[in-house]
DNA sequence: GATGAATGAGATTTCATTCAT
DNA sequence: AATGAATGAAATCTCATTCAT
């Protein structure tokens, strides 16, 4: 990567970061290309040098960040520990991303999670599920988890719990201080792994 | 309700039902008011006789159907049984709505669940959570649930699991035959109440 | 005119009067047929029993009231007095119409005076000018007025002065108490007949 | 003003001039934004690059041209001559604007003169009156005009005469050759300053 | 690479008018 | 006569995208 590309890369980042802030603030549909350009401090035509369309900006945001998360999921899944600990690790990664970059999480939760449109563009979207599922299946294979567990549904239920917590924070409906995030993380593992019912 | 208003009510329904189909097919933003009118077999101007805007059509769809669901949640919550059974009942209601009306669930999951825009319009959105929470709190008070459970987070986690299963069906990522729905229902209760970990 | 027509006539009046108020309040273009109907307390469809269109309502308002004014102009013109006194009489009629019915004058000044559209529909519009002109020509023939006066231009100038005073009241730019109206009337005759310049 | 902004200014003018022609031909309300763009030979979207709305186009036309006229009024008012001569100068400016640009006068007379809507937007509208009034007051102070003259009403009456002559030309009801305009100018000063009545 | 003027498809919404009841 | 549901033409304005400079 030479000096030129580094400068280019920097501008690309500028635009992506601006887009995250703008999408978080106004939502994807209500955000105009001009808003992003203004936030980035460039002319709006420049956006089209780096991205094919407004849509591609959103897809790029998702792809790059989701890819990072999934990579970290994989690290956790590859570590030598129990399935429960691995689920805890995944929960920690996902939930703490809220603290690290709330705008980014806002965009990913709000704009991407449910859009069949984007799902088509971003094949990687299923990768996170695959990692979680492999952990669940390990738990089953090891006899750590109950054998009547359906790994596919269990994966979605676990992920749903995580996503809903993020949603609660995005929508401002759940307390979201650092301590709250830590407690949420404990709760999601406690509930999903240990169940609500007193043993 | 006289003949006139019954006829009007019928037309209103016609438009709402058409809107559900169109929104499910193309998504809210890609659906034009003219598409809804065409699907309903009326002039597009008539839509504005019954609703203030395209937005209000979506809000109405959500409000009326969510209200029905919440009403049924309440019936379950009021029945004389264990908290676990009540959660099972709520899961059944929500998940089986997929079988009853997939288009409607598609719209509610895809367009409404994360939109802060609609959340503002539809105050009732929190009512469902409130019912679930009351059940969780009952489980705690009765000693049925573990005392270290945070009822707020547990509520969101449980609801997230349900919503994610619906999302999986909406996106065509999860098997969704009647038997699958029944198994999903069992799983969500088994996981959330009993936990994944073998006792 | 039998009982039926009297009832009809009454409703017609109701609509016309309502239209004057609505047009005065919001302007012709911004006034909806429904506004007029609501103000009149009837269904908006009924308007189309009495008038061919919204446009015809305005034309009717103008025609009927302008006709009345012109009739009174004619009475003045036919009275046995000087041209100056006749002009004073005409000024009095026109300017005092403001006191009698400000809404009506507002509509006539604002919507009709300059509209070539309406001028086409309302042939009577030139009748008022004709009466004034006949008075000016009488003044010339009698030697009362200076012989270098061009009666056509003089007529328009005189009428313009009157119309502008009404405009000032309509726009709320001129004081419009009863005494102000009386003084305006004196001024317009003093200026037009006697001139500004000290003799 | 560099090359870029000069080119822009030119385009802005192009649109404004086209708008004047279109408004003169069809009237403001009947003119579509697309008509203006077509007349100017640009895409209709460009209009919104230069003006916020169709309304603002009209307001701009009025403001800029009225401002020019008022500036010339002020020059006349500042010249060292009698009040009568000054009124003659003002009449000349206003009436000859008809010869210079009939379309522009048509628009200003027809669309702006009576619209309270525009009056709100264009504060400068009263400036012309203020200049005339100052001349009248000078005439009074100098003893040139009769002391019973009310300067406010006299101003409106004088302006009304001028505006009505323009209206007559706009509506095609008054002869409007160059000689007619010159005679009209003489008449309005003769009548307003000297009065109709033979001395 | 950078700019922002220019384009034009397209969408919502309004509202005069019609007409079945 | 009276109603108001229904129609649909029409118009403004937005904004993603292109492209000359």
mmCIF file of C-alpha atoms in Angstrom, chain B:
data_model
loop_
_atom_site.group_PDB
_atom_site.id
_atom_site.type_symbol
_atom_site.label_atom_id
_atom_site.label_comp_id
_atom_site.label_asym_id
_atom_site.label_seq_id
_atom_site.Cartn_x
_atom_site.Cartn_y
_atom_site.Cartn_z
ATOM 1 C CA UNK B 1 -72.750 0.133 13.553
ATOM 2 C CA UNK B 2 -75.113 0.827 10.675
ATOM 3 C CA UNK B 3 -74.885 -0.336 7.073
ATOM 4 C CA UNK B 4 -72.874 2.668 5.999
ATOM 5 C CA UNK B 5 -70.148 2.413 8.529
ATOM 6 C CA UNK B 6 -69.961 -1.343 8.118
ATOM 7 C CA UNK B 7 -69.288 -0.814 4.429
ATOM 8 C CA UNK B 8 -66.676 1.748 5.292
ATOM 9 C CA UNK B 9 -65.093 -0.514 7.837
ATOM 10 C CA UNK B 10 -64.950 -3.195 5.185
ATOM 11 C CA UNK B 11 -63.145 -0.899 2.799
ATOM 12 C CA UNK B 12 -60.728 0.146 5.468
ATOM 13 C CA UNK B 13 -59.932 -3.491 6.118
ATOM 14 C CA UNK B 14 -59.537 -4.056 2.397
ATOM 15 C CA UNK B 15 -56.884 -1.378 2.284
ATOM 16 C CA UNK B 16 -55.110 -2.539 5.426
ATOM 17 C CA UNK B 17 -55.016 -6.140 4.247
ATOM 18 C CA UNK B 18 -53.742 -5.088 0.854
ATOM 19 C CA UNK B 19 -51.077 -2.992 2.533
ATOM 20 C CA UNK B 20 -49.915 -5.956 4.600
ATOM 21 C CA UNK B 21 -49.502 -8.057 1.472
ATOM 22 C CA UNK B 22 -47.725 -5.316 -0.425
ATOM 23 C CA UNK B 23 -45.434 -4.365 2.469
ATOM 24 C CA UNK B 24 -44.598 -8.041 2.998
ATOM 25 C CA UNK B 25 -43.797 -8.472 -0.672
ATOM 26 C CA UNK B 26 -41.741 -5.365 -1.353
ATOM 27 C CA UNK B 27 -40.967 -3.792 1.978
ATOM 28 C CA UNK B 28 -42.452 -0.583 3.260
ATOM 29 C CA UNK B 29 -40.114 1.843 1.560
ATOM 30 C CA UNK B 30 -40.240 0.213 -1.829
ATOM 31 C CA UNK B 31 -44.029 0.003 -1.723
ATOM 32 C CA UNK B 32 -45.797 2.854 -3.380
ATOM 33 C CA UNK B 33 -49.175 4.058 -2.245
ATOM 34 C CA UNK B 34 -50.398 3.187 -5.697
ATOM 35 C CA UNK B 35 -49.322 -0.423 -5.195
ATOM 36 C CA UNK B 36 -51.472 -0.707 -2.114
ATOM 37 C CA UNK B 37 -54.432 0.869 -3.847
ATOM 38 C CA UNK B 38 -54.042 -1.401 -6.835
ATOM 39 C CA UNK B 39 -53.784 -4.459 -4.607
ATOM 40 C CA UNK B 40 -56.928 -3.318 -2.813
ATOM 41 C CA UNK B 41 -58.681 -2.499 -6.061
ATOM 42 C CA UNK B 42 -59.414 1.111 -5.184
ATOM 43 C CA UNK B 43 -58.187 4.486 -6.322
ATOM 44 C CA UNK B 44 -55.125 5.584 -4.473
ATOM 45 C CA UNK B 45 -56.842 8.735 -3.340
ATOM 46 C CA UNK B 46 -59.209 6.646 -1.257
ATOM 47 C CA UNK B 47 -56.368 5.590 0.955
ATOM 48 C CA UNK B 48 -56.171 9.172 2.097
ATOM 49 C CA UNK B 49 -59.809 9.091 3.000
ATOM 50 C CA UNK B 50 -59.098 6.438 5.577
ATOM 51 C CA UNK B 51 -55.554 7.231 6.592
ATOM 52 C CA UNK B 52 -53.613 10.418 6.905
ATOM 53 C CA UNK B 53 -50.536 9.025 5.215
ATOM 54 C CA UNK B 54 -48.742 5.904 4.087
ATOM 55 C CA UNK B 55 -46.984 6.009 7.409
ATOM 56 C CA UNK B 56 -50.225 5.892 9.289
ATOM 57 C CA UNK B 57 -51.216 2.784 7.389
ATOM 58 C CA UNK B 58 -48.164 0.987 8.720
ATOM 59 C CA UNK B 59 -48.687 2.312 12.219
ATOM 60 C CA UNK B 60 -52.308 1.165 12.117
ATOM 61 C CA UNK B 61 -51.349 -2.302 10.960
ATOM 62 C CA UNK B 62 -48.936 -2.585 13.821
ATOM 63 C CA UNK B 63 -51.127 -1.088 16.473
ATOM 64 C CA UNK B 64 -54.208 -3.136 15.766
ATOM 65 C CA UNK B 65 -52.422 -6.447 15.482
ATOM 66 C CA UNK B 66 -50.002 -5.914 18.296
ATOM 67 C CA UNK B 67 -52.914 -4.900 20.457
ATOM 68 C CA UNK B 68 -54.614 -8.192 19.736
ATOM 69 C CA UNK B 69 -51.502 -10.138 20.580
ATOM 70 C CA UNK B 70 -50.974 -8.274 23.799
ATOM 71 C CA UNK B 71 -54.581 -8.912 24.750
ATOM 72 C CA UNK B 72 -53.956 -12.614 24.378
ATOM 73 C CA UNK B 73 -50.712 -12.329 26.334
ATOM 74 C CA UNK B 74 -52.736 -10.817 29.120
ATOM 75 C CA UNK B 75 -55.234 -13.655 29.072
ATOM 76 C CA UNK B 76 -52.379 -16.079 29.476
ATOM 77 C CA UNK B 77 -50.777 -14.052 32.231
ATOM 78 C CA UNK B 78 -54.073 -13.996 34.102
ATOM 79 C CA UNK B 79 -54.580 -17.754 33.949
ATOM 80 C CA UNK B 80 -53.908 -19.761 37.134
ATOM 81 C CA UNK B 81 -50.717 -21.613 36.319
ATOM 82 C CA UNK B 82 -46.970 -21.511 36.726
ATOM 83 C CA UNK B 83 -44.798 -18.776 35.283
ATOM 84 C CA UNK B 84 -43.135 -21.322 33.035
ATOM 85 C CA UNK B 85 -46.482 -22.373 31.610
ATOM 86 C CA UNK B 86 -47.365 -18.744 31.040
ATOM 87 C CA UNK B 87 -44.165 -18.134 29.162
ATOM 88 C CA UNK B 88 -44.956 -21.186 27.085
ATOM 89 C CA UNK B 89 -48.379 -19.753 26.369
ATOM 90 C CA UNK B 90 -46.930 -16.424 25.275
ATOM 91 C CA UNK B 91 -44.381 -18.158 23.073
ATOM 92 C CA UNK B 92 -47.162 -20.179 21.519
ATOM 93 C CA UNK B 93 -49.215 -17.099 20.734
ATOM 94 C CA UNK B 94 -46.349 -15.194 19.200
ATOM 95 C CA UNK B 95 -44.786 -18.011 17.226
ATOM 96 C CA UNK B 96 -48.064 -19.383 15.920
ATOM 97 C CA UNK B 97 -48.945 -15.955 14.577
ATOM 98 C CA UNK B 98 -46.399 -16.846 11.927
ATOM 99 C CA UNK B 99 -48.510 -19.761 10.783
ATOM 100 C CA UNK B 100 -51.703 -17.785 10.951
ATOM 101 C CA UNK B 101 -50.509 -14.802 8.952
ATOM 102 C CA UNK B 102 -46.928 -14.867 7.671
ATOM 103 C CA UNK B 103 -47.346 -11.637 5.707
ATOM 104 C CA UNK B 104 -48.426 -9.788 8.793
ATOM 105 C CA UNK B 105 -45.561 -11.142 10.857
ATOM 106 C CA UNK B 106 -43.183 -10.283 8.053
ATOM 107 C CA UNK B 107 -44.282 -6.678 8.124
ATOM 108 C CA UNK B 108 -44.207 -6.406 11.877
ATOM 109 C CA UNK B 109 -40.777 -7.962 12.194
ATOM 110 C CA UNK B 110 -39.212 -6.251 9.232
ATOM 111 C CA UNK B 111 -40.641 -2.789 9.359
ATOM 112 C CA UNK B 112 -41.668 -2.072 12.873
ATOM 113 C CA UNK B 113 -39.557 -3.945 15.358
ATOM 114 C CA UNK B 114 -36.560 -1.650 15.099
ATOM 115 C CA UNK B 115 -37.981 1.574 13.816
ATOM 116 C CA UNK B 116 -37.680 4.348 16.407
ATOM 117 C CA UNK B 117 -39.949 6.286 14.101
ATOM 118 C CA UNK B 118 -42.853 3.961 14.629
ATOM 119 C CA UNK B 119 -42.056 3.358 18.241
ATOM 120 C CA UNK B 120 -42.828 6.989 18.812
ATOM 121 C CA UNK B 121 -46.206 6.641 17.172
ATOM 122 C CA UNK B 122 -47.205 3.421 18.802
ATOM 123 C CA UNK B 123 -47.173 3.771 22.525
ATOM 124 C CA UNK B 124 -48.620 0.289 22.974
ATOM 125 C CA UNK B 125 -45.352 -1.231 21.880
ATOM 126 C CA UNK B 126 -44.155 -1.604 25.447
ATOM 127 C CA UNK B 127 -47.317 -3.294 26.641
ATOM 128 C CA UNK B 128 -46.220 -6.731 25.511
ATOM 129 C CA UNK B 129 -42.979 -6.405 27.405
ATOM 130 C CA UNK B 130 -44.868 -5.346 30.473
ATOM 131 C CA UNK B 131 -46.955 -8.499 30.440
ATOM 132 C CA UNK B 132 -43.931 -10.747 30.015
ATOM 133 C CA UNK B 133 -42.177 -8.921 32.766
ATOM 134 C CA UNK B 134 -45.090 -9.390 35.127
ATOM 135 C CA UNK B 135 -44.917 -13.114 34.494
ATOM 136 C CA UNK B 136 -41.201 -13.198 35.179
ATOM 137 C CA UNK B 137 -41.737 -11.269 38.360
ATOM 138 C CA UNK B 138 -44.427 -13.669 39.405
ATOM 139 C CA UNK B 139 -41.982 -16.537 38.837
ATOM 140 C CA UNK B 140 -39.524 -14.766 41.083
ATOM 141 C CA UNK B 141 -42.053 -13.968 43.775
ATOM 142 C CA UNK B 142 -43.288 -17.552 43.809
ATOM 143 C CA UNK B 143 -39.773 -18.892 44.115
ATOM 144 C CA UNK B 144 -40.261 -20.667 40.823
ATOM 145 C CA UNK B 145 -37.418 -18.765 39.184
ATOM 146 C CA UNK B 146 -33.897 -18.299 40.444
ATOM 147 C CA UNK B 147 -33.603 -15.273 42.646
ATOM 148 C CA UNK B 148 -30.548 -13.928 40.836
ATOM 149 C CA UNK B 149 -32.682 -13.287 37.741
ATOM 150 C CA UNK B 150 -32.956 -9.673 36.635
ATOM 151 C CA UNK B 151 -36.561 -9.503 35.459
ATOM 152 C CA UNK B 152 -36.021 -6.645 33.000
ATOM 153 C CA UNK B 153 -33.127 -8.229 31.156
ATOM 154 C CA UNK B 154 -34.696 -11.665 31.332
ATOM 155 C CA UNK B 155 -37.828 -10.283 29.717
ATOM 156 C CA UNK B 156 -35.874 -8.803 26.842
ATOM 157 C CA UNK B 157 -33.825 -11.925 26.383
ATOM 158 C CA UNK B 158 -36.917 -14.105 26.259
ATOM 159 C CA UNK B 159 -38.660 -11.775 23.854
ATOM 160 C CA UNK B 160 -35.496 -11.556 21.752
ATOM 161 C CA UNK B 161 -35.434 -15.313 21.378
ATOM 162 C CA UNK B 162 -39.012 -15.317 20.162
ATOM 163 C CA UNK B 163 -38.494 -12.415 17.816
ATOM 164 C CA UNK B 164 -35.379 -13.970 16.361
ATOM 165 C CA UNK B 165 -37.211 -17.186 15.590
ATOM 166 C CA UNK B 166 -39.851 -15.171 13.771
ATOM 167 C CA UNK B 167 -37.087 -13.303 11.987
ATOM 168 C CA UNK B 168 -35.540 -16.571 10.895
ATOM 169 C CA UNK B 169 -38.833 -17.584 9.368
ATOM 170 C CA UNK B 170 -39.422 -14.215 7.789
ATOM 171 C CA UNK B 171 -35.993 -14.298 6.192
ATOM 172 C CA UNK B 172 -36.438 -17.892 5.126
ATOM 173 C CA UNK B 173 -33.435 -18.950 7.146
ATOM 174 C CA UNK B 174 -35.171 -21.346 9.496
ATOM 175 C CA UNK B 175 -37.416 -24.301 8.660
ATOM 176 C CA UNK B 176 -40.966 -23.188 9.166
ATOM 177 C CA UNK B 177 -43.364 -26.064 8.795
ATOM 178 C CA UNK B 178 -45.985 -26.542 11.505
ATOM 179 C CA UNK B 179 -43.815 -29.114 13.228
ATOM 180 C CA UNK B 180 -40.832 -26.766 13.149
ATOM 181 C CA UNK B 181 -42.868 -24.050 14.756
ATOM 182 C CA UNK B 182 -43.988 -26.444 17.460
ATOM 183 C CA UNK B 183 -40.415 -27.535 18.103
ATOM 184 C CA UNK B 184 -39.190 -23.954 18.173
ATOM 185 C CA UNK B 185 -41.804 -23.206 20.796
ATOM 186 C CA UNK B 186 -40.652 -26.103 22.937
ATOM 187 C CA UNK B 187 -37.041 -25.103 22.496
ATOM 188 C CA UNK B 188 -37.465 -21.513 23.487
ATOM 189 C CA UNK B 189 -39.204 -22.503 26.704
ATOM 190 C CA UNK B 190 -36.770 -25.339 27.354
ATOM 191 C CA UNK B 191 -33.787 -23.081 26.870
ATOM 192 C CA UNK B 192 -35.021 -20.003 28.647
ATOM 193 C CA UNK B 193 -36.631 -21.833 31.540
ATOM 194 C CA UNK B 194 -34.466 -24.898 31.824
ATOM 195 C CA UNK B 195 -31.192 -23.691 30.382
ATOM 196 C CA UNK B 196 -28.916 -25.388 27.947
ATOM 197 C CA UNK B 197 -26.735 -27.011 30.548
ATOM 198 C CA UNK B 198 -27.508 -30.544 31.609
ATOM 199 C CA UNK B 199 -28.570 -30.569 35.210
#
